[in-house]
Coordinates of C-alpha atoms in Angstrom, one line a residue:
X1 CA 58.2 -30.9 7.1
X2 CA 58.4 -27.9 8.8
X3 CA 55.2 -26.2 10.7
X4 CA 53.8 -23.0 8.4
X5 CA 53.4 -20.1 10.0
X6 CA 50.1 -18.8 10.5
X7 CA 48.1 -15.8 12.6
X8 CA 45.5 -18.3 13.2
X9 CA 44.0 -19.5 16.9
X10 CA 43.8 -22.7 15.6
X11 CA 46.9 -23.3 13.7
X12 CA 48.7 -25.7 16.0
X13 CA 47.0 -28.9 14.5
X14 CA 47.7 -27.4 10.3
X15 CA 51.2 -28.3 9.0
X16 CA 50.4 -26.0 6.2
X17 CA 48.9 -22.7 5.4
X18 CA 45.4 -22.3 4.3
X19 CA 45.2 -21.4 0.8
X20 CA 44.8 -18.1 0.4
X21 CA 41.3 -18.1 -1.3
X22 CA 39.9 -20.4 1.3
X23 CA 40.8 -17.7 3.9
X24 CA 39.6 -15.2 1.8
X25 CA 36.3 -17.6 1.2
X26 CA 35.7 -18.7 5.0
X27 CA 36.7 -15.2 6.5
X28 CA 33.4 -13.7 7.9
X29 CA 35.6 -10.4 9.0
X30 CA 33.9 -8.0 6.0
X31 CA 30.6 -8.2 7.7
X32 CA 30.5 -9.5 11.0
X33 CA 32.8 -6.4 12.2
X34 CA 29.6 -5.1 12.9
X35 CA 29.5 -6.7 15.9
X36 CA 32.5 -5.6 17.3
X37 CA 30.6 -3.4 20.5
X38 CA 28.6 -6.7 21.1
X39 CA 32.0 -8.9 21.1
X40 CA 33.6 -6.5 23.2
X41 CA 30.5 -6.5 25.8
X42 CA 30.9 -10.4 26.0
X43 CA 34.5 -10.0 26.8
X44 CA 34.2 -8.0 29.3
X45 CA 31.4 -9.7 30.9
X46 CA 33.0 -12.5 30.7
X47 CA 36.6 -11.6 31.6
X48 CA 34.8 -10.2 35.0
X49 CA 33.4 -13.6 35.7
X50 CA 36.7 -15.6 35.0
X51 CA 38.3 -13.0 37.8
X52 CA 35.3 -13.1 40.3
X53 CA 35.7 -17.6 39.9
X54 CA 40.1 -16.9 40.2
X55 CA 40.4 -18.3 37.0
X56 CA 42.2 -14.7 35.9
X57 CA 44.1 -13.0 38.3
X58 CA 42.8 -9.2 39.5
X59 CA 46.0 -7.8 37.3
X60 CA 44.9 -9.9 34.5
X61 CA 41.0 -8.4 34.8
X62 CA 42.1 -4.4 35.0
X63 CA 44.4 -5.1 32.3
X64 CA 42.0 -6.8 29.6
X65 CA 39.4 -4.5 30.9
X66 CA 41.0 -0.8 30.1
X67 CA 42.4 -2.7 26.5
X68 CA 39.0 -3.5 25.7
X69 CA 38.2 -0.1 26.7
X70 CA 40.8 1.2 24.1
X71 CA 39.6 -0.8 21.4
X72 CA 36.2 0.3 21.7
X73 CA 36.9 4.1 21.4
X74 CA 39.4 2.9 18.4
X75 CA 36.2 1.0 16.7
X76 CA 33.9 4.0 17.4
X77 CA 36.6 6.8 16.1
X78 CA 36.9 4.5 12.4
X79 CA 40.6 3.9 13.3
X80 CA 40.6 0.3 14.4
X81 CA 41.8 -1.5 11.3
X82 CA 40.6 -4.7 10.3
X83 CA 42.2 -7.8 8.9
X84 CA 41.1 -10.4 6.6
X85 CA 43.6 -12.7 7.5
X86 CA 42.5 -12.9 10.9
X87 CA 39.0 -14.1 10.0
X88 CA 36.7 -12.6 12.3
X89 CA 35.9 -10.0 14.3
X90 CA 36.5 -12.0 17.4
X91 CA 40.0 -12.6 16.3
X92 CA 40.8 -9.1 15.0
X93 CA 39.7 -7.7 18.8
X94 CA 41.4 -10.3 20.9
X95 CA 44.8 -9.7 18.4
X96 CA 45.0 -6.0 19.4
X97 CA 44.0 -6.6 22.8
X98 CA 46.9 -8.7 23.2
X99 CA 49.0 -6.0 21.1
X100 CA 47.8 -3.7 23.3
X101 CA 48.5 -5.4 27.2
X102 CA 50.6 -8.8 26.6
X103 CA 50.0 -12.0 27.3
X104 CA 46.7 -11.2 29.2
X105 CA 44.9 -10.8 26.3
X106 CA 45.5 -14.2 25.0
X107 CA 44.1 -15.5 28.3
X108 CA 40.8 -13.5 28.0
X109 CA 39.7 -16.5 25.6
X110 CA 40.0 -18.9 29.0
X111 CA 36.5 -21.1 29.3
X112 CA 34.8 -19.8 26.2
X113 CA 35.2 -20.6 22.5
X114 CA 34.2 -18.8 19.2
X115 CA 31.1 -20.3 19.0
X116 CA 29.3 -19.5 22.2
X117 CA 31.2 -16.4 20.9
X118 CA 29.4 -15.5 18.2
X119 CA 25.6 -16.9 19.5
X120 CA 26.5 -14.6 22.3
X121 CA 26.9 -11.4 20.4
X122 CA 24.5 -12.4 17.4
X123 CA 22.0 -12.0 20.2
X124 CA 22.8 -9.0 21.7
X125 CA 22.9 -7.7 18.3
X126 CA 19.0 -9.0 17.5
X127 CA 18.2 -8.0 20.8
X128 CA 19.4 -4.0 20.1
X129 CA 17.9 -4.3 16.4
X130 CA 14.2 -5.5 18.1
X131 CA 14.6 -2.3 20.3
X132 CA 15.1 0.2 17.3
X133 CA 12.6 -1.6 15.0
X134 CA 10.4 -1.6 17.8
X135 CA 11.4 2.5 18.2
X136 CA 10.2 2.9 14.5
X137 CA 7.1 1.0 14.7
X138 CA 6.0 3.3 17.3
X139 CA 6.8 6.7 15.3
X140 CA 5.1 5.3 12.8
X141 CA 1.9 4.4 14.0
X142 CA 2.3 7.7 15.9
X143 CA 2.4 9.2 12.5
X144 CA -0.6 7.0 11.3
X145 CA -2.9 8.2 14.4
X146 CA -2.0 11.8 13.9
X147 CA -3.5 11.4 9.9
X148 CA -6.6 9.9 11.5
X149 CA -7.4 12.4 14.0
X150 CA -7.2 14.7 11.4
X151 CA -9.1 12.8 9.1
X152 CA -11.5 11.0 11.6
X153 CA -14.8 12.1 10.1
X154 CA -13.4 12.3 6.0
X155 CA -16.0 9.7 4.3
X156 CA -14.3 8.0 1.6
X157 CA -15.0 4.5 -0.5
X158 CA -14.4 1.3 1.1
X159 CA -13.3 -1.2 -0.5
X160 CA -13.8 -5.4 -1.3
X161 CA -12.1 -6.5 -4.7
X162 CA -11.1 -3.7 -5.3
X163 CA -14.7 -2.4 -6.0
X164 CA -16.8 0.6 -4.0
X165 CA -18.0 -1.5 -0.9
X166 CA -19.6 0.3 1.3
X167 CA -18.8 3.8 3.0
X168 CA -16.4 4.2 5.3
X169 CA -14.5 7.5 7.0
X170 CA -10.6 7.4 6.1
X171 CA -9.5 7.8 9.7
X172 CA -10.9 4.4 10.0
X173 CA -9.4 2.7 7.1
X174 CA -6.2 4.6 8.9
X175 CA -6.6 2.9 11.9
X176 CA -6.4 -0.5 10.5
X177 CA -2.7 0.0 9.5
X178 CA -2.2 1.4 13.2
X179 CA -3.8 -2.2 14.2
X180 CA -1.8 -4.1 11.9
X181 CA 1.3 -2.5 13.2
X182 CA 0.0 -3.3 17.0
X183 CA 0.6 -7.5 15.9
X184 CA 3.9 -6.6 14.2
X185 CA 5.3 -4.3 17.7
X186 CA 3.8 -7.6 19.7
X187 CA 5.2 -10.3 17.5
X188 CA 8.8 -8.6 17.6
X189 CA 8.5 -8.3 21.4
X190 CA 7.8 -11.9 21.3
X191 CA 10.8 -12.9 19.6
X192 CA 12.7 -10.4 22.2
X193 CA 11.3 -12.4 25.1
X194 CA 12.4 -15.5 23.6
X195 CA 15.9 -14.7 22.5
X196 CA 16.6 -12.8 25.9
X197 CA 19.4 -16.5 27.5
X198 CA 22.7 -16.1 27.2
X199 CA 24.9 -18.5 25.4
X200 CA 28.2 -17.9 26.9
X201 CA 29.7 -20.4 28.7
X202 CA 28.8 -23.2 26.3
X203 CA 32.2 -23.1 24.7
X204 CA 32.3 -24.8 21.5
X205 CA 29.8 -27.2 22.6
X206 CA 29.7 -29.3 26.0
X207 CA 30.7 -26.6 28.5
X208 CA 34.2 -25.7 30.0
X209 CA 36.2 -27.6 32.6
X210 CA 36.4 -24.3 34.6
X211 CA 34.3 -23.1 37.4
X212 CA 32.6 -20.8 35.6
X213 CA 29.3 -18.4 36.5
X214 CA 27.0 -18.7 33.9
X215 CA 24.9 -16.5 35.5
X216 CA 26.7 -14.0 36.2
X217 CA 28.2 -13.4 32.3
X218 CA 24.1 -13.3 31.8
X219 CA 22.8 -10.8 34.1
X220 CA 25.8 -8.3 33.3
X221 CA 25.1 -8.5 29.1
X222 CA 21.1 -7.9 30.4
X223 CA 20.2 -11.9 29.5
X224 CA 17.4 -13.2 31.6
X225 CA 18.9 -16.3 32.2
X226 CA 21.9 -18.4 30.7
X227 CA 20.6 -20.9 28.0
X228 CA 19.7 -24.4 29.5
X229 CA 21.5 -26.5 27.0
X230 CA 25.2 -26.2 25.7
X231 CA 24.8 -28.2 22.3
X232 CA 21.6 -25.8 21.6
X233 CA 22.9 -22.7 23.1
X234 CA 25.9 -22.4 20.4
X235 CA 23.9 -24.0 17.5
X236 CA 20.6 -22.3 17.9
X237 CA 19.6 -19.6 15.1
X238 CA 15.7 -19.4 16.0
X239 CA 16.0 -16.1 17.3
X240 CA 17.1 -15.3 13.9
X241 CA 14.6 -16.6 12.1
X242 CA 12.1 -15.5 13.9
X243 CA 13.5 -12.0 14.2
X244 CA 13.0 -12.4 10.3
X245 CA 9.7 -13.9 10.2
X246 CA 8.4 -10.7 11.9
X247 CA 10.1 -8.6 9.7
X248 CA 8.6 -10.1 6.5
X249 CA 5.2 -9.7 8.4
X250 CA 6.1 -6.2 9.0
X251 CA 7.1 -5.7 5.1
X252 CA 3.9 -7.4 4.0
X253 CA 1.8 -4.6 6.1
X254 CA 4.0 -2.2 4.4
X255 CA 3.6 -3.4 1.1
X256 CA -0.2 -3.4 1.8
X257 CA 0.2 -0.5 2.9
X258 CA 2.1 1.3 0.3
X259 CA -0.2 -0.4 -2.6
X260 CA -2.8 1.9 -1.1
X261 CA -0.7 4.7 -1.5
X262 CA -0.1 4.4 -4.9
X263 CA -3.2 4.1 -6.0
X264 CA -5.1 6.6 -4.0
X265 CA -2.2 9.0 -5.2
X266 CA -3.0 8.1 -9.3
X267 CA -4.7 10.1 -11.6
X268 CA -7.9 7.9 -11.6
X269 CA -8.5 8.1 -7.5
X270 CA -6.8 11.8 -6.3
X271 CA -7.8 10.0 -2.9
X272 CA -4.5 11.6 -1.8
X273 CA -1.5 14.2 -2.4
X274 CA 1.7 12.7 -1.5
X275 CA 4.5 15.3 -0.3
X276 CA 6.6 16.5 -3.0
X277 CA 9.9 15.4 -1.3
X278 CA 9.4 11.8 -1.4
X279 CA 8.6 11.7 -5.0
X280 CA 10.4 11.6 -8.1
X281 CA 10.0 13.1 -11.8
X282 CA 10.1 11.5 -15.3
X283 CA 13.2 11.9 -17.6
X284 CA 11.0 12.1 -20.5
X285 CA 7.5 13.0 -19.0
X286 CA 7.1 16.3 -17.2
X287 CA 4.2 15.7 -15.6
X288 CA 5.0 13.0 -14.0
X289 CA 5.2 12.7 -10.2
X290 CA 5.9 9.5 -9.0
X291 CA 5.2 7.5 -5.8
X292 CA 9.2 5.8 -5.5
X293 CA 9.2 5.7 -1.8
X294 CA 5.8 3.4 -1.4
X295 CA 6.9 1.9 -4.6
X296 CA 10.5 0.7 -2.9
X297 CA 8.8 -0.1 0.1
X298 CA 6.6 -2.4 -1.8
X299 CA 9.6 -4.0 -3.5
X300 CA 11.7 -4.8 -0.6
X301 CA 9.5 -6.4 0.6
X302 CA 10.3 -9.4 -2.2
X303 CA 14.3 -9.1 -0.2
X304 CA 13.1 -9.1 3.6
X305 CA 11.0 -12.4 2.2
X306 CA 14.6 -13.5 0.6
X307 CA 16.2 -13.2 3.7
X308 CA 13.8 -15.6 5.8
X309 CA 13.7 -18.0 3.2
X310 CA 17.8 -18.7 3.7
X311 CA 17.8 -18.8 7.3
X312 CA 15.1 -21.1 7.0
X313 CA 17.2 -23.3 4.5
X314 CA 20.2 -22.6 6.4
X315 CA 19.2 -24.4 9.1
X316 CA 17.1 -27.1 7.7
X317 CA 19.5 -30.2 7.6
X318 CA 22.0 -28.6 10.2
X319 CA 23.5 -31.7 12.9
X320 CA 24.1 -30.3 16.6
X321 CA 26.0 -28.7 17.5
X322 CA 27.9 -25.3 15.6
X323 CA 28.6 -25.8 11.9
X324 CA 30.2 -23.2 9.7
X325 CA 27.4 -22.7 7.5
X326 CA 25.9 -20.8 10.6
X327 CA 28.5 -18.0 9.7
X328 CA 25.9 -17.0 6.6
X329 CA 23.3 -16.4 9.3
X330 CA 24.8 -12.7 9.7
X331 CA 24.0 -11.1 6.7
X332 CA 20.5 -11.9 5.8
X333 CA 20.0 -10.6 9.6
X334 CA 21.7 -7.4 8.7
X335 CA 20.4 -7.0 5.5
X336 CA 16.6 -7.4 7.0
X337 CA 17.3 -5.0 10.0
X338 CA 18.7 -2.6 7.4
X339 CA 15.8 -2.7 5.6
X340 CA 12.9 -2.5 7.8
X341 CA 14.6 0.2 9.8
X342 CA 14.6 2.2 6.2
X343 CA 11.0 1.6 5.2
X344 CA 9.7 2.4 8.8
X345 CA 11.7 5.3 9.1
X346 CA 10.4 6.8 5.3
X347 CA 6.8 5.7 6.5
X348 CA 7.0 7.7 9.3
X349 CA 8.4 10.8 8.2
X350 CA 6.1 10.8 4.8
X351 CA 2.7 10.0 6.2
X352 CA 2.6 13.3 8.6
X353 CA 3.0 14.6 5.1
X354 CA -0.1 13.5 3.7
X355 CA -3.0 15.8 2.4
X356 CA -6.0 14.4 1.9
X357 CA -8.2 15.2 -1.2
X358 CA -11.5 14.6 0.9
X359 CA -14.1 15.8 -2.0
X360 CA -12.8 13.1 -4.5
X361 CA -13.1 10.7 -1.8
X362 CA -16.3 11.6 -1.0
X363 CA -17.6 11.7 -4.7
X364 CA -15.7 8.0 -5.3
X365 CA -17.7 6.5 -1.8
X366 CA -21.3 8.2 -3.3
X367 CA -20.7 6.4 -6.9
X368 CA -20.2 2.8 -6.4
X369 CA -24.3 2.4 -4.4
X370 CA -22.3 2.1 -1.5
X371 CA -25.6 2.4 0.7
X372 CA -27.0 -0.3 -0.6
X373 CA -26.3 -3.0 2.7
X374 CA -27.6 0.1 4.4
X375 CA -31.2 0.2 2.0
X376 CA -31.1 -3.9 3.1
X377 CA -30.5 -3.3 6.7
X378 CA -33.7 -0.5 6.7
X379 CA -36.2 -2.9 5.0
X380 CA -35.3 -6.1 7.7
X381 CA -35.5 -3.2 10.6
X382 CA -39.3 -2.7 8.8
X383 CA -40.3 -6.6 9.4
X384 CA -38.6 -8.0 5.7
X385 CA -36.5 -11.0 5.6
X386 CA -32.6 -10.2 4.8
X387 CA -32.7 -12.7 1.4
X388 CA -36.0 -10.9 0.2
X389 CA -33.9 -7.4 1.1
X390 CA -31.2 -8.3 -0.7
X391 CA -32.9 -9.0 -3.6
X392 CA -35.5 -5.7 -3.4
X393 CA -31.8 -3.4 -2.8
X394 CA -30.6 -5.2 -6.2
X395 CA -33.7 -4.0 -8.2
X396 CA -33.0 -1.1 -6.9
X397 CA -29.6 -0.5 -7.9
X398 CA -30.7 -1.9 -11.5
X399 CA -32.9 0.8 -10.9
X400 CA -30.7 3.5 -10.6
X401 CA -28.0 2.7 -12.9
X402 CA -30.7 2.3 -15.7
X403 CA -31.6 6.2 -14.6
X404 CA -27.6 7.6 -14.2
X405 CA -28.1 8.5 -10.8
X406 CA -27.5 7.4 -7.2
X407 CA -30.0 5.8 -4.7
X408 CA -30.6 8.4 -2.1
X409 CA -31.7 10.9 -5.4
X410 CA -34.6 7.7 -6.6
X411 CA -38.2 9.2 -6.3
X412 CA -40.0 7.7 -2.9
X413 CA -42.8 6.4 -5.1
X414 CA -40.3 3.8 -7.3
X415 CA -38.5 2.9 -4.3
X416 CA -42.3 1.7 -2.6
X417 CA -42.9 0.3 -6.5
X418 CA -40.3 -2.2 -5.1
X419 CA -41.3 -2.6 -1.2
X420 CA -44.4 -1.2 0.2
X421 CA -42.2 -1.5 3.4
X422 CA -39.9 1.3 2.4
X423 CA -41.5 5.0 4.0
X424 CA -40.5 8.7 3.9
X425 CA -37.2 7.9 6.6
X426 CA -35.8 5.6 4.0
X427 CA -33.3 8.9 2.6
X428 CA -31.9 9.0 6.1
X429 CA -30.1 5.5 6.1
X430 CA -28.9 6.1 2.1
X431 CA -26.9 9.1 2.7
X432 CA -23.2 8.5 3.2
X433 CA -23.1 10.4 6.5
X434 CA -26.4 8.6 7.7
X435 CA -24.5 5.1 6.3
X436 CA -21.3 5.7 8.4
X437 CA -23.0 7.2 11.2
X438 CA -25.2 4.2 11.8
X439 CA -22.1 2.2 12.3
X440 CA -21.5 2.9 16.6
X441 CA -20.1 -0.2 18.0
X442 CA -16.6 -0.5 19.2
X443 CA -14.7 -1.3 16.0
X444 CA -16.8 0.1 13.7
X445 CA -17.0 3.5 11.2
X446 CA -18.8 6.0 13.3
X447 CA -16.5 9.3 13.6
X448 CA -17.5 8.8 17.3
X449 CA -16.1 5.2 17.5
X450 CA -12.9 6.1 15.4
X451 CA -12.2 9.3 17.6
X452 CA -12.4 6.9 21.0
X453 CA -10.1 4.0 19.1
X454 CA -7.7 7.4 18.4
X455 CA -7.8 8.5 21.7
X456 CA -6.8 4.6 23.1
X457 CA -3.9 4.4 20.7
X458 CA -2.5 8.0 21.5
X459 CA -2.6 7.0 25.0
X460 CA -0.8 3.4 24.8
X461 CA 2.1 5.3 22.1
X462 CA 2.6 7.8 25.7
X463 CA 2.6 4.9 27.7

């Protein structure tokens, strides 16, 4: 039987060509191209090393190094092509490098192997995505802090279940989501931190008989060190996970986040006015003005979730060392960086945008009896026991809504029929400003408080 021909690096052991689905089905070319800069960065790296141990002669270095030059600019101009039949994008590169200089280029693949390959760049690629995710998270809450400052002493509803809780001022409730977004930037780093060894030079799996520098292939890509253990180094995907798990912690924030938007921008609330160019009309409805950018925001969050769910199950029952179900790790990586790069970058450039309807928020925070904790908190300051408060404010708030109006407008002399504790000073502490105003302790309400949490953050986004 005589040997097929085939373009394949491995082809020597196949009497046979692969059927031409199966190469169509196993070739990984269509999306990993993407990490074409990142495959070329290895190569060099480690093309450098290889001359620096004399396993490639000086000649052999220049000449890989200006072809890989070459191929860059032709992958950054759009006029590389690509071929399916040649798998991958390590492949496609290492074919036109040899196109390009000879027989060189086929010795550039000398000590390594696909798959410390492909951990390598898949982690300078998480790495890079980290670093613009982490870019975005700070122009958001940039964004956020701005709204805040602006808003730091707006009083507006706050809110348990959904019901009027108790007062609060909507800088505040704006520096929450600048907090939340503080544990996403830190988890991210993390995951950076964590990623940060280099897998070349692990081959396909135990190493390489040559005298390589592991080291050195690591501090050129940036790596903090090489990665301790060959079979792990080419067959670990945490990084990737992880990178996802913050991500879908990030989307959840968002989706929080966006929630709020949409209903503080609906007809019953008119907390807020969202800008008209991130909105969309009705085909049938002219009135209409609808919230689709929150609204995608909150429904991509559902995908980034996807995404971590199938790395997670891609790597559940996976052996040691590389199998080639690791080659679907790629595009639920993409797909989340895509994403989350998208919804931080529309958050960020819509929430400057913001205008805040301050007198329907301050009508919406005086008509739940938000001031109620505060009536509570006056009678225990006057000698009563919290339980017997509690139950004095409730009569009092039955009170009230049997009359149609609020507590701070009840007569003196019904609200002593209920405590003869409560005195002419009682108004003070039931007035929304008095309410929020009472709150100065570091985390809490008061403008004051808010303005110096403000102040911290703008300093640590400079920093």
């Amino acid at each position: 039987m005589h040997k097929a021909k085939t373009n394949s690096a491995w082809g020597g052991r196949f009497q046979e060509s692969t059927d031409a689905f199966v190469a169509a089905f196993t070739a990984s070319v269509g999306f990993d191209q993407r990490l074409a800069q990142e495959d070329i960065a290895g190569s060099r790296a480690h093309a450098a090393m290889l001359v620096k141990q004399g396993v490639l002669s000086e000649a052999d270095g220049e000449a890989i190094a200006r072809g890989l030059d070459a191929i860059a600019d032709e992958i950054a101009r759009g006029e590389f092509v690509w071929d399916t039949a040649l798998e991958d994008v390590h492949m496609n590169i290492e074919k036109r490098l040899t196109d390009r200089i000879g027989d060189a280029g086929k010795r550039l693949h000398t000590g390594r192997s696909r798959n410390d390959q492909v951990a390598t760049d898949i982690r300078l690629y998480t790495r890079a995505a980290i670093e613009r995710i982490l870019g975005e998270i700070r122009r958001l809450q940039a964004a956020i802090v701005a709204l805040a400052e602006r808003e730091a002493e707006t009083i507006m509803p706050g809110f348990t279940h959904l019901q009027v809780a108790q007062p609060v001022t909507f800088g505040h409730h704006l520096m929450a989501w600048y907090e939340m977004l503080v544990r996403d930037a830190g988890r991210f780093r993390d995951c950076r931190e964590r990623l940060n060894q280099s897998p070349l030079g692990a081959a396909a799996l135990a190493g390489t008989t040559y005298p390589i520098d592991r080291h050195m292939t690591a501090a050129a890509l940036g790596f903090a060190a090489p990665c301790a253990n060959s079979l792990d180094a080419v067959s670990d995907r945490d990084f990737a996970i992880e990178c996802c798990a913050a991500a879908a912690t990030l989307m959840m924030h968002l989706s929080r986040i966006a929630e709020e938007l949409i209903i503080w921008n609906s007809a019953a609330y008119r907390f807020i006015d969202l800008p008209d160019r991130f909105c969309t009309g009705s085909s049938i409805m002219p009135q209409k003005k609808n919230p689709d950018v929150p609204e995608l925001v909150r429904g991509k969050t559902g995908r980034v979730y996807g995404h971590l769910v199938a790395l997670l199950t891609l790597m559940k029952s996976q052996p040691l060392a590389y199998n080639k179900d690791n080659q679907e790790d790629k595009e639920p990586l993409f797909d989340t960086v895509n994403t989350v790069l998208a919804c931080l970058r529309a958050f960020a450039d819509m929430i400057p945008a913001i205008e805040a309807n301050r007198e329907a928020m301050y009508r919406a925070a005086g008509a739940g009896y938000s001031t109620a904790t505060d009536l509570a908190d006056y009678l225990v300051r006057r000698g009563v026991a919290f339980r017997d408060a509690h139950e004095i404010v409730g009569r009092a708030v039955h009170l009230a809504i049997e009359r149609h109006t609020t507590l701070d407008t009840l007569p003196l002399t019904d609200l002593r029929t209920l405590s003869p504790a409560i005195g002419e000073d009682v108004y003070e502490s039931l007035t929304l400003e008095g309410s929020i105003n009472a709150r100065d302790h570091f985390g809490g309400t008061a403008p004051v408080q808010v303005k110096a949490r403000i102040q911290q953050a703008k300093e640590k986004l400079q920093n």
